[in-house]
Tab-separated table of N, CA, C and O in Angstrom:
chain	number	residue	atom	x	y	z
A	202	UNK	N	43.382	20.047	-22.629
A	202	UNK	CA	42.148	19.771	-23.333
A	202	UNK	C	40.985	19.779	-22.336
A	202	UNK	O	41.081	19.119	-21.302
A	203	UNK	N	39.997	20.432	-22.582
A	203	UNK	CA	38.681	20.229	-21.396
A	203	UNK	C	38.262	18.946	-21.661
A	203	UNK	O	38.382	18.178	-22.616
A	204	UNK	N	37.647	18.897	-20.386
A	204	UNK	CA	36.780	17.229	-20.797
A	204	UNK	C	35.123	17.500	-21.115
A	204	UNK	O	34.232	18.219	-20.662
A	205	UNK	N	35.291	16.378	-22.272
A	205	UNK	CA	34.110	16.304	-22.565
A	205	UNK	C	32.943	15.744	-22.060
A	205	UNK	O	33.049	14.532	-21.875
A	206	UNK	N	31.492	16.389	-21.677
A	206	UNK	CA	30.704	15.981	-20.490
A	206	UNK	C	30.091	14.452	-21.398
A	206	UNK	O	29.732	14.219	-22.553
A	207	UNK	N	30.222	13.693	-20.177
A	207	UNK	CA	29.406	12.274	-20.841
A	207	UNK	C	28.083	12.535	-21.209
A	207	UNK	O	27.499	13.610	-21.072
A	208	UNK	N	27.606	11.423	-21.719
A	208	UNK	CA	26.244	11.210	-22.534
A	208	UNK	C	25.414	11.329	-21.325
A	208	UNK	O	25.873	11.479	-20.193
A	209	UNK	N	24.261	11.260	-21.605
A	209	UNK	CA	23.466	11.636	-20.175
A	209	UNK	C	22.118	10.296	-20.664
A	209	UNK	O	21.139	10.717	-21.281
A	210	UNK	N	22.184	9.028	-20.390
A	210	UNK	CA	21.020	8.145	-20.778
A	210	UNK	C	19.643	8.523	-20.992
A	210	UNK	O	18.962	9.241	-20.260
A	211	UNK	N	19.413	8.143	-21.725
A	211	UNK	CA	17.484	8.325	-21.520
A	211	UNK	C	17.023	7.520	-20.746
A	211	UNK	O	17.369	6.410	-20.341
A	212	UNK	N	15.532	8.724	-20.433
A	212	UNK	CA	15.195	8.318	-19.094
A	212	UNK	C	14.143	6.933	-20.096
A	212	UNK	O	13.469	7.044	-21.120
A	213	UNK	N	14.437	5.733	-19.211
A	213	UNK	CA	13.353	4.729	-19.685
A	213	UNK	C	12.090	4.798	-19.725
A	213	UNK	O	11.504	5.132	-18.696
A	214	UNK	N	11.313	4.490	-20.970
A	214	UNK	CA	9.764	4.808	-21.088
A	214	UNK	C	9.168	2.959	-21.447
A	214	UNK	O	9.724	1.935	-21.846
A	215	UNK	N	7.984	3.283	-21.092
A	215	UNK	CA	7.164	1.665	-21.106
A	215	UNK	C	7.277	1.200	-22.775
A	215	UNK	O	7.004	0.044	-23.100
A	216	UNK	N	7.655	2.100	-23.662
A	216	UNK	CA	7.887	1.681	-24.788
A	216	UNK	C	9.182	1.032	-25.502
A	216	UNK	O	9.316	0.588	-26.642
A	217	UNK	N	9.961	1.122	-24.577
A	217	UNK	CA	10.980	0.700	-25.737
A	217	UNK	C	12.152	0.054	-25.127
A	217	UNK	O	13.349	0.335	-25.076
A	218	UNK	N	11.389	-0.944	-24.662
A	218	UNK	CA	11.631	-2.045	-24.254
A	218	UNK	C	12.508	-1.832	-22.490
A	218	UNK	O	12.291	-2.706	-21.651
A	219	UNK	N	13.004	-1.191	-22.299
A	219	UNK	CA	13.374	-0.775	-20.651
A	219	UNK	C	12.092	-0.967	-19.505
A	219	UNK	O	11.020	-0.514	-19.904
A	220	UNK	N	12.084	-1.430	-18.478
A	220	UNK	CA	11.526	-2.050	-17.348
A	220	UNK	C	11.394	-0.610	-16.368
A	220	UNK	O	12.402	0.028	-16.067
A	221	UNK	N	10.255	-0.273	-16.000
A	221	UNK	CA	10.801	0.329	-14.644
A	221	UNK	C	9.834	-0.335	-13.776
A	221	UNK	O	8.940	-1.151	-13.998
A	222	UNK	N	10.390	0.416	-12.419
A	222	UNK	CA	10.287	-0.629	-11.416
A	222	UNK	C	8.678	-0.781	-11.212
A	222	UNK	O	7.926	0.147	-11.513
A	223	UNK	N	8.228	-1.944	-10.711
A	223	UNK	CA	6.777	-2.070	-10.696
A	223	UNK	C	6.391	-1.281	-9.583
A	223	UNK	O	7.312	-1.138	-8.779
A	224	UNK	N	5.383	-0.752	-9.290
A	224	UNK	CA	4.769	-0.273	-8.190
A	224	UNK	C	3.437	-0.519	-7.686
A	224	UNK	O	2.628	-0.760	-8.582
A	225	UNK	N	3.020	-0.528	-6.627
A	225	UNK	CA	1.814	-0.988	-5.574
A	225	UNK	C	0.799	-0.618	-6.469
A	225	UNK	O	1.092	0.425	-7.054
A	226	UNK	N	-0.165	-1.036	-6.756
A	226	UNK	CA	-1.477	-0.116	-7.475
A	226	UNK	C	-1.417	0.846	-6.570
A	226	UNK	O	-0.919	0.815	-5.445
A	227	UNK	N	-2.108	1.942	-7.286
A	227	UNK	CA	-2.514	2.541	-6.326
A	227	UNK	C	-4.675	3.134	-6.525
A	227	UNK	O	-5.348	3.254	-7.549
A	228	UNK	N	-5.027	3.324	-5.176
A	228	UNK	CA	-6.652	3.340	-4.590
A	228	UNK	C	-6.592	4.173	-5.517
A	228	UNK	O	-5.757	4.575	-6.328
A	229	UNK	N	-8.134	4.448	-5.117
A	229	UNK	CA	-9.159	4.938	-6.031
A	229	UNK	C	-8.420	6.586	-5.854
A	229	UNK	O	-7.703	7.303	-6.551
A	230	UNK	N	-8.859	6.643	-4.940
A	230	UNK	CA	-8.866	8.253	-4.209
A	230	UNK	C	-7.320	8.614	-4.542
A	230	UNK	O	-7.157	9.787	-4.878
A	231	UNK	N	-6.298	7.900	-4.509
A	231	UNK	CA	-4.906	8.013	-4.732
A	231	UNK	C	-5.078	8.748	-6.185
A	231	UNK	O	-4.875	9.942	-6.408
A	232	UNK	N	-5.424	7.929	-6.953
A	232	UNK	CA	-5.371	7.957	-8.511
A	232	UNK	C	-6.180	9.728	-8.876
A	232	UNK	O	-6.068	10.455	-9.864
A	233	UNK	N	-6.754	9.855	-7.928
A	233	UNK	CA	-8.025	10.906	-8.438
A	233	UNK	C	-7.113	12.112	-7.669
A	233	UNK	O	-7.063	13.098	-8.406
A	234	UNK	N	-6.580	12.260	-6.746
A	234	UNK	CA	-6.196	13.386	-5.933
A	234	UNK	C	-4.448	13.388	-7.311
A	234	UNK	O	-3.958	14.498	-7.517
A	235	UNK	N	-4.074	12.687	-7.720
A	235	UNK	CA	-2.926	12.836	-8.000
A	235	UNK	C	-3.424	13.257	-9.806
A	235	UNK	O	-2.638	14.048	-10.328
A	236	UNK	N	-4.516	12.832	-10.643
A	236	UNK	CA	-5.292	13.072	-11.894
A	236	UNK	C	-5.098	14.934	-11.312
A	236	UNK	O	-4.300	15.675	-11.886
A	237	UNK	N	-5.885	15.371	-10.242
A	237	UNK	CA	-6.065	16.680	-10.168
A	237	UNK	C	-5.066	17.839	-10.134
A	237	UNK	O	-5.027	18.961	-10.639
A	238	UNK	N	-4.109	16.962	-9.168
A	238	UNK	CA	-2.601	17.600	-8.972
A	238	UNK	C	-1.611	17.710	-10.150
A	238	UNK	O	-0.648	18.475	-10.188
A	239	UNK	N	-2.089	16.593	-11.374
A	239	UNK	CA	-1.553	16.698	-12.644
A	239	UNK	C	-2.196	17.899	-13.694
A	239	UNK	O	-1.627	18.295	-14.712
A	240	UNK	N	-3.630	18.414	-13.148
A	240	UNK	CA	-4.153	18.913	-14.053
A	240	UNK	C	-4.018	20.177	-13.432
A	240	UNK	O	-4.536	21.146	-13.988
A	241	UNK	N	-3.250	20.358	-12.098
A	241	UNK	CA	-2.755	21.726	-11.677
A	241	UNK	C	-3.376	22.392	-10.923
A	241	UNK	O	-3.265	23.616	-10.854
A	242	UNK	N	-4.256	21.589	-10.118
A	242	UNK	CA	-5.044	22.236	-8.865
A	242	UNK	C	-3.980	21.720	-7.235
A	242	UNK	O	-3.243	20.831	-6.809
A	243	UNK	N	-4.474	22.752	-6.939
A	243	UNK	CA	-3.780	22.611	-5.450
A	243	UNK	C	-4.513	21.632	-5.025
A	243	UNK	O	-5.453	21.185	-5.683
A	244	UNK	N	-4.053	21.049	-3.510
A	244	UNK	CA	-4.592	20.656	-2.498
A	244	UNK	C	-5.783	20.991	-1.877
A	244	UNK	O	-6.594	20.197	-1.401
A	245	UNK	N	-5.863	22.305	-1.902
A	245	UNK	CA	-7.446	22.978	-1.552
A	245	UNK	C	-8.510	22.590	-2.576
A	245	UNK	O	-9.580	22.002	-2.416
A	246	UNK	N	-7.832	23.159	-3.850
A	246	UNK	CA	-8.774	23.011	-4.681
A	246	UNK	C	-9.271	21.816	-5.063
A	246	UNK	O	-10.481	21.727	-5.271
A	247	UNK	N	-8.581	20.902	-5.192
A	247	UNK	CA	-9.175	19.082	-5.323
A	247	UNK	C	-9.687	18.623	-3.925
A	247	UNK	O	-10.605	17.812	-4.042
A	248	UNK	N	-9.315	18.946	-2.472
A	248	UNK	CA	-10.622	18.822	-1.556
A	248	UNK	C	-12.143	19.442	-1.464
A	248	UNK	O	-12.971	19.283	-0.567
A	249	UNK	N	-12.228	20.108	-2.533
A	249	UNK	CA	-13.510	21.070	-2.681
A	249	UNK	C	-14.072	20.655	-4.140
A	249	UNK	O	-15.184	21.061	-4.478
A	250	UNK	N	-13.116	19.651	-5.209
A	250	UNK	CA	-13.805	19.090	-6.243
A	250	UNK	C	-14.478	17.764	-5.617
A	250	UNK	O	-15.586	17.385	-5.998
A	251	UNK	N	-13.531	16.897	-4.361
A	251	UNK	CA	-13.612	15.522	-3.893
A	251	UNK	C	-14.654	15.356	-3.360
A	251	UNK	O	-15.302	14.311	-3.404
A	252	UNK	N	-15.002	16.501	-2.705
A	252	UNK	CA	-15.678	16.590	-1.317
A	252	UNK	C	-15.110	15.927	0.157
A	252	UNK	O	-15.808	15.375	1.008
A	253	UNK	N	-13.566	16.159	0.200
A	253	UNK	CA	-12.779	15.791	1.315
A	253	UNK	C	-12.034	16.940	1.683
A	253	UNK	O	-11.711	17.785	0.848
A	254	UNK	N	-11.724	17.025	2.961
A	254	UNK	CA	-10.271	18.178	3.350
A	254	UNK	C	-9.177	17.859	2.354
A	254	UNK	O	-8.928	17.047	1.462
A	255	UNK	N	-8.523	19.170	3.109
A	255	UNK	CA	-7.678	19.004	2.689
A	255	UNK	C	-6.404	18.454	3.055
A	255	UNK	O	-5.515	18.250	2.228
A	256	UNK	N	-6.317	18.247	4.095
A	256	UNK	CA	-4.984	17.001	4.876
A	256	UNK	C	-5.882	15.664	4.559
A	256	UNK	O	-5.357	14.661	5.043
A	257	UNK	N	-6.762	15.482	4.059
A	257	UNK	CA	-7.126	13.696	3.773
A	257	UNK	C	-6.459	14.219	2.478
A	257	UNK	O	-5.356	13.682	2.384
A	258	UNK	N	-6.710	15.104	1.385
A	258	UNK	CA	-5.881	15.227	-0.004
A	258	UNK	C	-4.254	14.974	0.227
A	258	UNK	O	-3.653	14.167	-0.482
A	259	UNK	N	-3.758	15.539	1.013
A	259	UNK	CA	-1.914	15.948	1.315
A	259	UNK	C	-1.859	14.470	2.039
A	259	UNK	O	-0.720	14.004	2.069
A	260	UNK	N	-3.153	13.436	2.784
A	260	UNK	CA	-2.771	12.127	3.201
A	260	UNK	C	-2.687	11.382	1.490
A	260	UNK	O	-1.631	11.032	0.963
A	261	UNK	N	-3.519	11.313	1.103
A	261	UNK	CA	-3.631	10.356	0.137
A	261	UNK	C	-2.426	10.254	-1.352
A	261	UNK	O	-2.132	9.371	-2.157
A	262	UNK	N	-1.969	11.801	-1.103
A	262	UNK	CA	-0.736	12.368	-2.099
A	262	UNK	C	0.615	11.715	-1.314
A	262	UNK	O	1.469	11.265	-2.079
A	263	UNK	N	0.855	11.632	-0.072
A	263	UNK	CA	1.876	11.044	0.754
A	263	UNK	C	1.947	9.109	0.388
A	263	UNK	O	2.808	8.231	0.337
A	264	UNK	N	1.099	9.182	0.284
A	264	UNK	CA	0.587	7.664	0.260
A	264	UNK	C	1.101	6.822	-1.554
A	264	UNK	O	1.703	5.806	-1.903
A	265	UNK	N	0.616	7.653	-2.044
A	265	UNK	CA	0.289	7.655	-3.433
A	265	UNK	C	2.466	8.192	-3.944
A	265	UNK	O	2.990	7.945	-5.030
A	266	UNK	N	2.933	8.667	-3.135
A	266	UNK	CA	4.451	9.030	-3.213
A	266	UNK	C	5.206	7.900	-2.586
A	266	UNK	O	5.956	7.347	-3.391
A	267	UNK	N	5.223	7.368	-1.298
A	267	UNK	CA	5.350	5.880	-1.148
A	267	UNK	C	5.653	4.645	-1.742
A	267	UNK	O	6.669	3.951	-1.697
A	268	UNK	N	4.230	4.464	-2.487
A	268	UNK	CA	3.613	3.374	-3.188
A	268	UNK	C	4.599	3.624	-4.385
A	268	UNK	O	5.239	2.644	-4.767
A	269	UNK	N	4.822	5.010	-5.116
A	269	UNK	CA	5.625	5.514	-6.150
A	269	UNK	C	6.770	5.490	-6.081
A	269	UNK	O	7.431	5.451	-7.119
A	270	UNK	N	7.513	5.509	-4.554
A	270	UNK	CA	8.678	5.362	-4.390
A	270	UNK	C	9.294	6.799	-4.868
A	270	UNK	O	10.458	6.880	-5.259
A	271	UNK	N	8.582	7.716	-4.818
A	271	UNK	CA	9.018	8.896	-5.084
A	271	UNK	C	9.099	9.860	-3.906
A	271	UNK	O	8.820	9.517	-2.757
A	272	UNK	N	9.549	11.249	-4.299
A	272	UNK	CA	9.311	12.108	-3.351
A	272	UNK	C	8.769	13.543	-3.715
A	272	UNK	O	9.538	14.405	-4.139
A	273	UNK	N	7.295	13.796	-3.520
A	273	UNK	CA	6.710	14.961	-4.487
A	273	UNK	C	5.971	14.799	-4.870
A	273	UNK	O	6.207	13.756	-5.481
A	274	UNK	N	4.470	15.204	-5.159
A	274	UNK	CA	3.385	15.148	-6.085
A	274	UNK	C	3.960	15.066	-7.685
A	274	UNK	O	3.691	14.098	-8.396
A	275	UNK	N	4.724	16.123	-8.122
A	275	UNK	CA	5.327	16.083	-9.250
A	275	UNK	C	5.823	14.766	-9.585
A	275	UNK	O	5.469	14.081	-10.544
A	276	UNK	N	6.624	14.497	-8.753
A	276	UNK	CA	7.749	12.813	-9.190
A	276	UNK	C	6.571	12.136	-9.005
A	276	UNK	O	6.789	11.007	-9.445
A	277	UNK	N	5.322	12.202	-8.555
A	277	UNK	CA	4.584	10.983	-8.009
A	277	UNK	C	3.463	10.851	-9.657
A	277	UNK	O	3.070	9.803	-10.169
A	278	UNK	N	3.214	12.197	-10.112
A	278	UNK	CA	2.482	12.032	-11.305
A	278	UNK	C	3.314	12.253	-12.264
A	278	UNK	O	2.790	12.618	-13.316
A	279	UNK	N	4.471	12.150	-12.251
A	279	UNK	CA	5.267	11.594	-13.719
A	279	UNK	C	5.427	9.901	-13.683
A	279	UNK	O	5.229	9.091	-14.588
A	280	UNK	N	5.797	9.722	-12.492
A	280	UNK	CA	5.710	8.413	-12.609
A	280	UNK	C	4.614	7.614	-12.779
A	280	UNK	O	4.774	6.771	-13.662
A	281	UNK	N	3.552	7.596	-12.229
A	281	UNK	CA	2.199	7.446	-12.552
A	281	UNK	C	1.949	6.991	-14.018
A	281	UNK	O	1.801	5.865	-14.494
A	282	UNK	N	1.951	8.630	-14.760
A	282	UNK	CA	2.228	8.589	-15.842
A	282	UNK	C	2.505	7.271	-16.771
A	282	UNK	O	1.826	6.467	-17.409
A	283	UNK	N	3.718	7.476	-16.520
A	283	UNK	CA	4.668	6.683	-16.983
A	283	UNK	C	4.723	5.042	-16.947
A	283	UNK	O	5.287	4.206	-17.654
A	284	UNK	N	3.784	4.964	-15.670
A	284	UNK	CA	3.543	3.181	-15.472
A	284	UNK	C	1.858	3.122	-15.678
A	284	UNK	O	0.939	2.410	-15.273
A	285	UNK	N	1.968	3.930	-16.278
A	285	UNK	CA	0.468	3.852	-17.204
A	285	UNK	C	-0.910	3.814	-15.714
A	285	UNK	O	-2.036	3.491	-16.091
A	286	UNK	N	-0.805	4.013	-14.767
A	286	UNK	CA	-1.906	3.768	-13.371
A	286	UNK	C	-2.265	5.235	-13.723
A	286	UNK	O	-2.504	5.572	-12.563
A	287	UNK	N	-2.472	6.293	-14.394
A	287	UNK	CA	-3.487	7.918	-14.385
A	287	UNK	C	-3.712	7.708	-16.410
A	287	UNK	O	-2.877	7.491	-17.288
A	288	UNK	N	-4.703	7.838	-16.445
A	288	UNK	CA	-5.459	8.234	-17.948
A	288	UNK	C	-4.695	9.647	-18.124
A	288	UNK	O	-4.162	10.403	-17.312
A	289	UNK	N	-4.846	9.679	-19.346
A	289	UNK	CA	-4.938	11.464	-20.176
A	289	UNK	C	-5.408	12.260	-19.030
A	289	UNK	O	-6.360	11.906	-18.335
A	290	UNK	N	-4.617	13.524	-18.806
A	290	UNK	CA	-5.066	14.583	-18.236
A	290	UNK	C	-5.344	15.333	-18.793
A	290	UNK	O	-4.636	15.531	-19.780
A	291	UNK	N	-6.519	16.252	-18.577
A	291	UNK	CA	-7.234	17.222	-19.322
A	291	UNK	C	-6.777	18.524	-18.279
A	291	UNK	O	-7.115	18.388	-17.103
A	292	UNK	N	-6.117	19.624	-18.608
A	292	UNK	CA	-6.353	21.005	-17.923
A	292	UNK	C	-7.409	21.507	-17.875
A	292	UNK	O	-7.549	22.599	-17.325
């Protein structure tokens, strides 16, 4: 008989009743470089909306992954997301 693949949990959301883990606030500039990276601009391109370089952007995204306990801009603005610290993103 093959085996049958187990259930695969859902991932926990702030709604329904599951906890995830708390995380550091995160700064101003954190919140805004990672808003941009959600709305799909590079690193270049959100140091030229900020008016900062672009290694202070790739600092503040490192920082902002940390604090998230993640690893990735991506993992860093889903989670975000998800613990409610980034508003609606607009493309």
């Amino acid at each position: 008989m093959p085996a049958t693949p187990k259930p695969v949990p859902p991932i926990p959301s702030s709604t329904d009743g599951a906890t995830l883990p708390s995380a550091k606030p995160l700064s101003d500039r954190q919140a805004a470089c990672l808003h941009w990276s959600a709305a799909g601009k590079t690193s270049w391109e959100t140091s030229r909306i900020l008016g900062v370089s672009e290694s202070t952007v790739n600092f503040h995204l490192r920082n902002a992954c940390a604090k998230l306990g993640v690893r990735g801009r991506r993992a860093a603005v889903i989670a975000a997301l998800r613990l409610g610290l980034l508003g609606p993103v607009k493309a």
